[in-house]
PDB file of C-alpha atoms in Angstrom:
ATOM      1  CA  MET A   1      31.935  50.192  41.713  1.00 54.00           C
ATOM      2  CA  SER A   2      31.933  50.520  37.978  1.00 58.00           C
ATOM      3  CA  LEU A   3      32.856  47.732  35.584  1.00 52.00           C
ATOM      4  CA  PRO A   4      35.543  48.111  32.965  1.00 58.00           C
ATOM      5  CA  PRO A   5      34.104  48.845  29.475  1.00 58.00           C
ATOM      6  CA  ALA A   6      35.040  45.344  28.173  1.00 55.00           C
ATOM      7  CA  ALA A   7      33.043  43.613  30.932  1.00 54.00           C
ATOM      8  CA  GLY A   8      29.928  45.607  30.059  1.00 56.00           C
ATOM      9  CA  LEU A   9      30.323  44.694  26.412  1.00 54.00           C
ATOM     10  CA  ARG A  10      30.641  41.018  27.320  1.00 59.00           C
ATOM     11  CA  ARG A  11      27.534  41.193  29.483  1.00 61.00           C
ATOM     12  CA  THR A  12      25.568  42.832  26.650  1.00 60.00           C
ATOM     13  CA  SER A  13      26.832  40.228  24.167  1.00 56.00           C
ATOM     14  CA  LEU A  14      25.913  37.395  26.530  1.00 52.00           C
ATOM     15  CA  CYS A  15      22.398  38.785  26.995  1.00 52.00           C
ATOM     16  CA  LEU A  16      21.994  39.124  23.232  1.00 53.00           C
ATOM     17  CA  VAL A  17      23.145  35.522  22.617  1.00 49.00           C
ATOM     18  CA  LEU A  18      20.798  34.227  25.332  1.00 48.00           C
ATOM     19  CA  ALA A  19      17.875  36.133  23.807  1.00 54.00           C
ATOM     20  CA  ILE A  20      18.573  34.621  20.381  1.00 57.00           C
ATOM     21  CA  VAL A  21      18.884  31.099  21.801  1.00 52.00           C
ATOM     22  CA  MET A  22      15.675  31.459  23.798  1.00 55.00           C
ATOM     23  CA  GLY A  23      13.858  32.814  20.745  1.00 54.00           C
ATOM     24  CA  CYS A  24      14.996  29.908  18.584  1.00 53.00           C
ATOM     25  CA  SER A  25      14.014  27.301  21.141  1.00 51.00           C
ATOM     26  CA  ALA A  26      10.491  28.717  21.294  1.00 52.00           C
ATOM     27  CA  SER A  27       9.809  27.877  17.645  1.00 50.00           C
ATOM     28  CA  PRO A  28       7.887  24.672  16.929  1.00 52.00           C
ATOM     29  CA  PRO A  29       9.958  21.629  15.950  1.00 52.00           C
ATOM     30  CA  PRO A  30      10.153  20.902  12.227  1.00 51.00           C
ATOM     31  CA  GLU A  31       7.668  18.383  10.913  1.00 54.00           C
ATOM     32  CA  GLU A  32       9.264  14.943  10.736  1.00 54.00           C
ATOM     33  CA  VAL A  33       9.067  13.285   7.335  1.00 50.00           C
ATOM     34  CA  VAL A  34       8.468   9.559   7.608  1.00 59.00           C
ATOM     35  CA  ARG A  35      10.056   7.763   4.671  1.00 70.00           C
ATOM     36  CA  GLY A  36       8.162   4.860   3.209  1.00 74.00           C
ATOM     37  CA  GLU A  37       4.775   6.561   3.077  1.00 74.00           C
ATOM     38  CA  ALA A  38       2.848   7.909   0.108  1.00 73.00           C
ATOM     39  CA  GLY A  39       4.359  11.247  -0.861  1.00 82.00           C
ATOM     40  CA  ALA A  40       7.691  10.346   0.750  1.00 90.00           C
ATOM     41  CA  PRO A  41       8.690   6.898  -0.556  1.00 96.00           C
ATOM     42  CA  ARG A  42      11.850   5.253   0.714  1.00 96.00           C
ATOM     43  CA  GLU A  43      14.370   4.940  -2.112  1.00 97.00           C
ATOM     44  CA  VAL A  44      15.736   1.491  -2.912  1.00 97.00           C
ATOM     45  CA  ASN A  45      18.503   1.232  -5.519  1.00 98.00           C
ATOM     46  CA  VAL A  46      18.727  -2.036  -7.446  1.00 98.00           C
ATOM     47  CA  ILE A  47      21.292  -2.940 -10.097  1.00 98.00           C
ATOM     48  CA  LEU A  48      20.391  -5.642 -12.612  1.00 97.00           C
ATOM     49  CA  ARG A  49      23.491  -7.316 -14.015  1.00 95.00           C
ATOM     50  CA  ASP A  50      23.970 -10.400 -16.066  1.00 90.00           C
ATOM     51  CA  TYR A  51      22.055 -12.990 -14.056  1.00 95.00           C
ATOM     52  CA  LEU A  52      21.977 -11.218 -10.679  1.00 96.00           C
ATOM     53  CA  PHE A  53      20.321  -8.435  -8.714  1.00 98.00           C
ATOM     54  CA  LEU A  54      22.265  -6.178  -6.337  1.00 97.00           C
ATOM     55  CA  PRO A  55      21.845  -5.754  -3.410  1.00 96.00           C
ATOM     56  CA  GLU A  56      20.719  -9.163  -2.347  1.00 94.00           C
ATOM     57  CA  PRO A  57      18.762  -9.661  -0.155  1.00 95.00           C
ATOM     58  CA  ILE A  58      16.481  -6.657  -0.530  1.00 96.00           C
ATOM     59  CA  GLU A  59      14.796  -5.640   2.743  1.00 96.00           C
ATOM     60  CA  LEU A  60      11.378  -4.029   2.485  1.00 96.00           C
ATOM     61  CA  ILE A  61       9.013  -2.971   5.242  1.00 95.00           C
ATOM     62  CA  ARG A  62       5.508  -4.421   5.062  1.00 94.00           C
ATOM     63  CA  GLY A  63       3.033  -1.767   3.937  1.00 94.00           C
ATOM     64  CA  GLU A  64       5.608   0.884   3.036  1.00 95.00           C
ATOM     65  CA  THR A  65       5.832   2.793  -0.221  1.00 96.00           C
ATOM     66  CA  VAL A  66       9.206   2.522  -1.941  1.00 96.00           C
ATOM     67  CA  ARG A  67      10.688   4.037  -5.057  1.00 97.00           C
ATOM     68  CA  PHE A  68      12.849   1.533  -6.887  1.00 97.00           C
ATOM     69  CA  ASN A  69      15.704   3.175  -8.792  1.00 98.00           C
ATOM     70  CA  LEU A  70      16.616   0.460 -11.291  1.00 98.00           C
ATOM     71  CA  ILE A  71      19.778   0.357 -13.377  1.00 98.00           C
ATOM     72  CA  ASN A  72      20.592  -2.371 -15.874  1.00 97.00           C
ATOM     73  CA  GLY A  73      24.380  -2.553 -15.619  1.00 97.00           C
ATOM     74  CA  GLY A  74      24.549  -5.768 -17.619  1.00 95.00           C
ATOM     75  CA  LEU A  75      25.232  -6.506 -21.260  1.00 95.00           C
ATOM     76  CA  LEU A  76      21.792  -8.053 -21.834  1.00 92.00           C
ATOM     77  CA  ALA A  77      18.205  -6.900 -21.368  1.00 92.00           C
ATOM     78  CA  HIS A  78      16.760  -7.879 -17.979  1.00 94.00           C
ATOM     79  CA  GLU A  79      13.419  -7.625 -16.263  1.00 93.00           C
ATOM     80  CA  PHE A  80      12.489  -6.837 -12.691  1.00 95.00           C
ATOM     81  CA  VAL A  81       9.431  -8.905 -11.735  1.00 94.00           C
ATOM     82  CA  LEU A  82       8.345  -8.405  -8.133  1.00 94.00           C
ATOM     83  CA  GLY A  83       5.407 -10.306  -6.692  1.00 93.00           C
ATOM     84  CA  GLY A  84       4.182 -13.472  -5.047  1.00 91.00           C
ATOM     85  CA  ASP A  85       4.038 -17.009  -6.434  1.00 91.00           C
ATOM     86  CA  GLU A  86       1.010 -16.278  -8.642  1.00 90.00           C
ATOM     87  CA  VAL A  87       2.761 -13.284 -10.224  1.00 88.00           C
ATOM     88  CA  GLN A  88       6.005 -15.180 -10.816  1.00 86.00           C
ATOM     89  CA  THR A  89       4.176 -18.159 -12.348  1.00 87.00           C
ATOM     90  CA  ALA A  90       2.108 -15.882 -14.609  1.00 86.00           C
ATOM     91  CA  TRP A  91       5.207 -14.124 -15.990  1.00 83.00           C
ATOM     92  CA  ALA A  92       7.120 -17.403 -16.405  1.00 85.00           C
ATOM     93  CA  ASP A  93       4.179 -18.875 -18.359  1.00 86.00           C
ATOM     94  CA  ALA A  94       3.827 -15.706 -20.465  1.00 83.00           C
ATOM     95  CA  HIS A  95       7.486 -15.782 -21.448  1.00 77.00           C
ATOM     96  CA  ALA A  96       7.326 -19.512 -22.226  1.00 77.00           C
ATOM     97  CA  ALA A  97       4.319 -18.929 -24.501  1.00 77.00           C
ATOM     98  CA  ALA A  98       6.006 -15.964 -26.214  1.00 73.00           C
ATOM     99  CA  THR A  99       9.362 -17.643 -26.829  1.00 67.00           C
ATOM    100  CA  PRO A 100       9.656 -18.308 -30.563  1.00 62.00           C
ATOM    101  CA  PRO A 101      10.545 -21.789 -31.792  1.00 58.00           C
ATOM    102  CA  GLY A 102      13.117 -20.556 -34.329  1.00 56.00           C
ATOM    103  CA  PHE A 103      16.692 -19.648 -33.356  1.00 54.00           C
ATOM    104  CA  LEU A 104      16.642 -15.973 -34.416  1.00 51.00           C
ATOM    105  CA  ALA A 105      12.873 -15.472 -34.467  1.00 49.00           C
ATOM    106  CA  THR A 106      11.575 -12.364 -32.722  1.00 52.00           C
ATOM    107  CA  ALA A 107       9.465 -13.053 -29.660  1.00 53.00           C
ATOM    108  CA  PRO A 108       6.165 -11.228 -29.276  1.00 54.00           C
ATOM    109  CA  PRO A 109       5.913  -9.133 -26.110  1.00 68.00           C
ATOM    110  CA  ALA A 110       4.958 -11.165 -23.065  1.00 71.00           C
ATOM    111  CA  SER A 111       1.979  -9.985 -21.042  1.00 70.00           C
ATOM    112  CA  VAL A 112      -0.215 -11.185 -18.207  1.00 69.00           C
ATOM    113  CA  SER A 113      -3.642 -10.306 -16.884  1.00 65.00           C
ATOM    114  CA  PRO A 114      -3.614  -6.977 -14.984  1.00 68.00           C
ATOM    115  CA  ASP A 115      -5.053  -8.610 -11.852  1.00 71.00           C
ATOM    116  CA  VAL A 116      -1.869 -10.706 -11.423  1.00 72.00           C
ATOM    117  CA  ALA A 117       0.678  -8.411 -13.043  1.00 62.00           C
ATOM    118  CA  GLY A 118       2.659  -7.545  -9.905  1.00 84.00           C
ATOM    119  CA  LEU A 119       5.450  -5.110 -10.709  1.00 90.00           C
ATOM    120  CA  ARG A 120       7.390  -5.669 -13.929  1.00 90.00           C
ATOM    121  CA  VAL A 121       9.989  -3.397 -15.492  1.00 92.00           C
ATOM    122  CA  LEU A 122      11.904  -4.422 -18.632  1.00 91.00           C
ATOM    123  CA  LEU A 123      15.275  -2.681 -19.081  1.00 94.00           C
ATOM    124  CA  ALA A 124      17.643  -2.770 -22.036  1.00 93.00           C
ATOM    125  CA  SER A 125      21.389  -2.796 -21.355  1.00 95.00           C
ATOM    126  CA  GLY A 126      22.389   0.524 -19.748  1.00 97.00           C
ATOM    127  CA  GLU A 127      18.795   1.653 -19.250  1.00 97.00           C
ATOM    128  CA  GLN A 128      17.498   3.164 -15.991  1.00 98.00           C
ATOM    129  CA  ALA A 129      13.985   3.481 -14.563  1.00 97.00           C
ATOM    130  CA  GLY A 130      12.275   4.653 -11.411  1.00 97.00           C
ATOM    131  CA  VAL A 131       8.997   3.205 -10.182  1.00 95.00           C
ATOM    132  CA  GLU A 132       6.978   3.450  -6.969  1.00 95.00           C
ATOM    133  CA  TYR A 133       5.631   0.318  -5.320  1.00 94.00           C
ATOM    134  CA  GLN A 134       3.349  -0.330  -2.359  1.00 93.00           C
ATOM    135  CA  VAL A 135       4.804  -3.282  -0.432  1.00 94.00           C
ATOM    136  CA  PRO A 136       2.085  -5.784   0.536  1.00 92.00           C
ATOM    137  CA  THR A 137       1.267  -6.172   4.208  1.00 91.00           C
ATOM    138  CA  SER A 138       0.642  -9.918   4.262  1.00 87.00           C
ATOM    139  CA  THR A 139       1.763 -11.591   1.017  1.00 87.00           C
ATOM    140  CA  ASP A 140       5.361 -12.747   0.645  1.00 91.00           C
ATOM    141  CA  ILE A 141       7.069 -11.581  -2.532  1.00 95.00           C
ATOM    142  CA  MET A 142      10.097 -12.520  -4.591  1.00 95.00           C
ATOM    143  CA  LEU A 143      12.166 -10.923  -7.338  1.00 97.00           C
ATOM    144  CA  ALA A 144      13.063 -12.666 -10.598  1.00 95.00           C
ATOM    145  CA  CYS A 145      13.929 -12.167 -14.254  1.00 94.00           C
ATOM    146  CA  HIS A 146      11.838 -14.424 -16.504  1.00 89.00           C
ATOM    147  CA  LEU A 147      13.471 -13.590 -19.831  1.00 88.00           C
ATOM    148  CA  PRO A 148      14.369 -16.860 -21.573  1.00 85.00           C
ATOM    149  CA  GLY A 149      17.338 -18.519 -19.855  1.00 87.00           C
ATOM    150  CA  HIS A 150      17.801 -15.888 -17.134  1.00 91.00           C
ATOM    151  CA  LEU A 151      15.944 -17.695 -14.361  1.00 90.00           C
ATOM    152  CA  GLU A 152      17.835 -20.872 -15.208  1.00 91.00           C
ATOM    153  CA  GLN A 153      21.087 -18.896 -14.777  1.00 94.00           C
ATOM    154  CA  GLY A 154      19.963 -17.970 -11.246  1.00 96.00           C
ATOM    155  CA  MET A 155      18.597 -14.459 -11.787  1.00 96.00           C
ATOM    156  CA  VAL A 156      16.475 -14.344  -8.638  1.00 97.00           C
ATOM    157  CA  ALA A 157      16.869 -12.336  -5.443  1.00 96.00           C
ATOM    158  CA  ASP A 158      15.737 -12.853  -1.889  1.00 94.00           C
ATOM    159  CA  VAL A 159      13.222 -10.208  -0.750  1.00 96.00           C
ATOM    160  CA  ARG A 160      12.825  -9.998   3.013  1.00 96.00           C
ATOM    161  CA  LEU A 161       9.690  -8.359   4.337  1.00 95.00           C
ATOM    162  CA  VAL A 162      10.159  -6.998   7.847  1.00 92.00           C
ATOM    163  CA  ALA A 163       8.068  -5.039  10.334  1.00 87.00           C
ATOM    164  CA  ARG A 164       8.533  -1.255  10.573  1.00 81.00           C
ATOM    165  CA  GLY A 165      11.528  -0.464  12.776  1.00 73.00           C
ATOM    166  CA  ALA A 166      13.281  -3.759  12.007  1.00 66.00           C
ATOM    167  CA  ALA A 167      14.888  -2.708   8.694  1.00 52.00           C
ATOM    168  CA  GLU A 168      17.927  -0.503   8.391  1.00 50.00           C
ATOM    169  CA  THR A 169      17.463   2.560   6.204  1.00 46.00           C
TER     170      THR A 169
END
């Protein structure tokens, strides 16, 4: 018994499709990129506005590498100081020492010792910056702006350090 010409064409097409599918499935799976590691940092967007950081809280995974994409959407200059208690105290003291006594006097730039610097980025209104950061594995950290008057206005953010797999990406 011979098949109609259309049935033979369908059989040939089916065999061809199966061959393609089988060939594709034999290829090795693509290499999985793990975000949050050196060379593939997880991106974290943070907006600095007048006296607040967004989002808040910021969830970071202990030991991961992140790239902070910072945008100052406020009308004033702001700083992004990320670090533990020692870092926050050092920057607060540096700003207090640099604050001029006169009303319109220009403050000298604040600085701290490199061994306690933490991460600090100073942004003018409308400015953007990107910076990579290695999240500590054991030390708790916080985020604050120590420019004169900003901390007193509440410019701090909660930073939650979680174990890998516990944070949403």
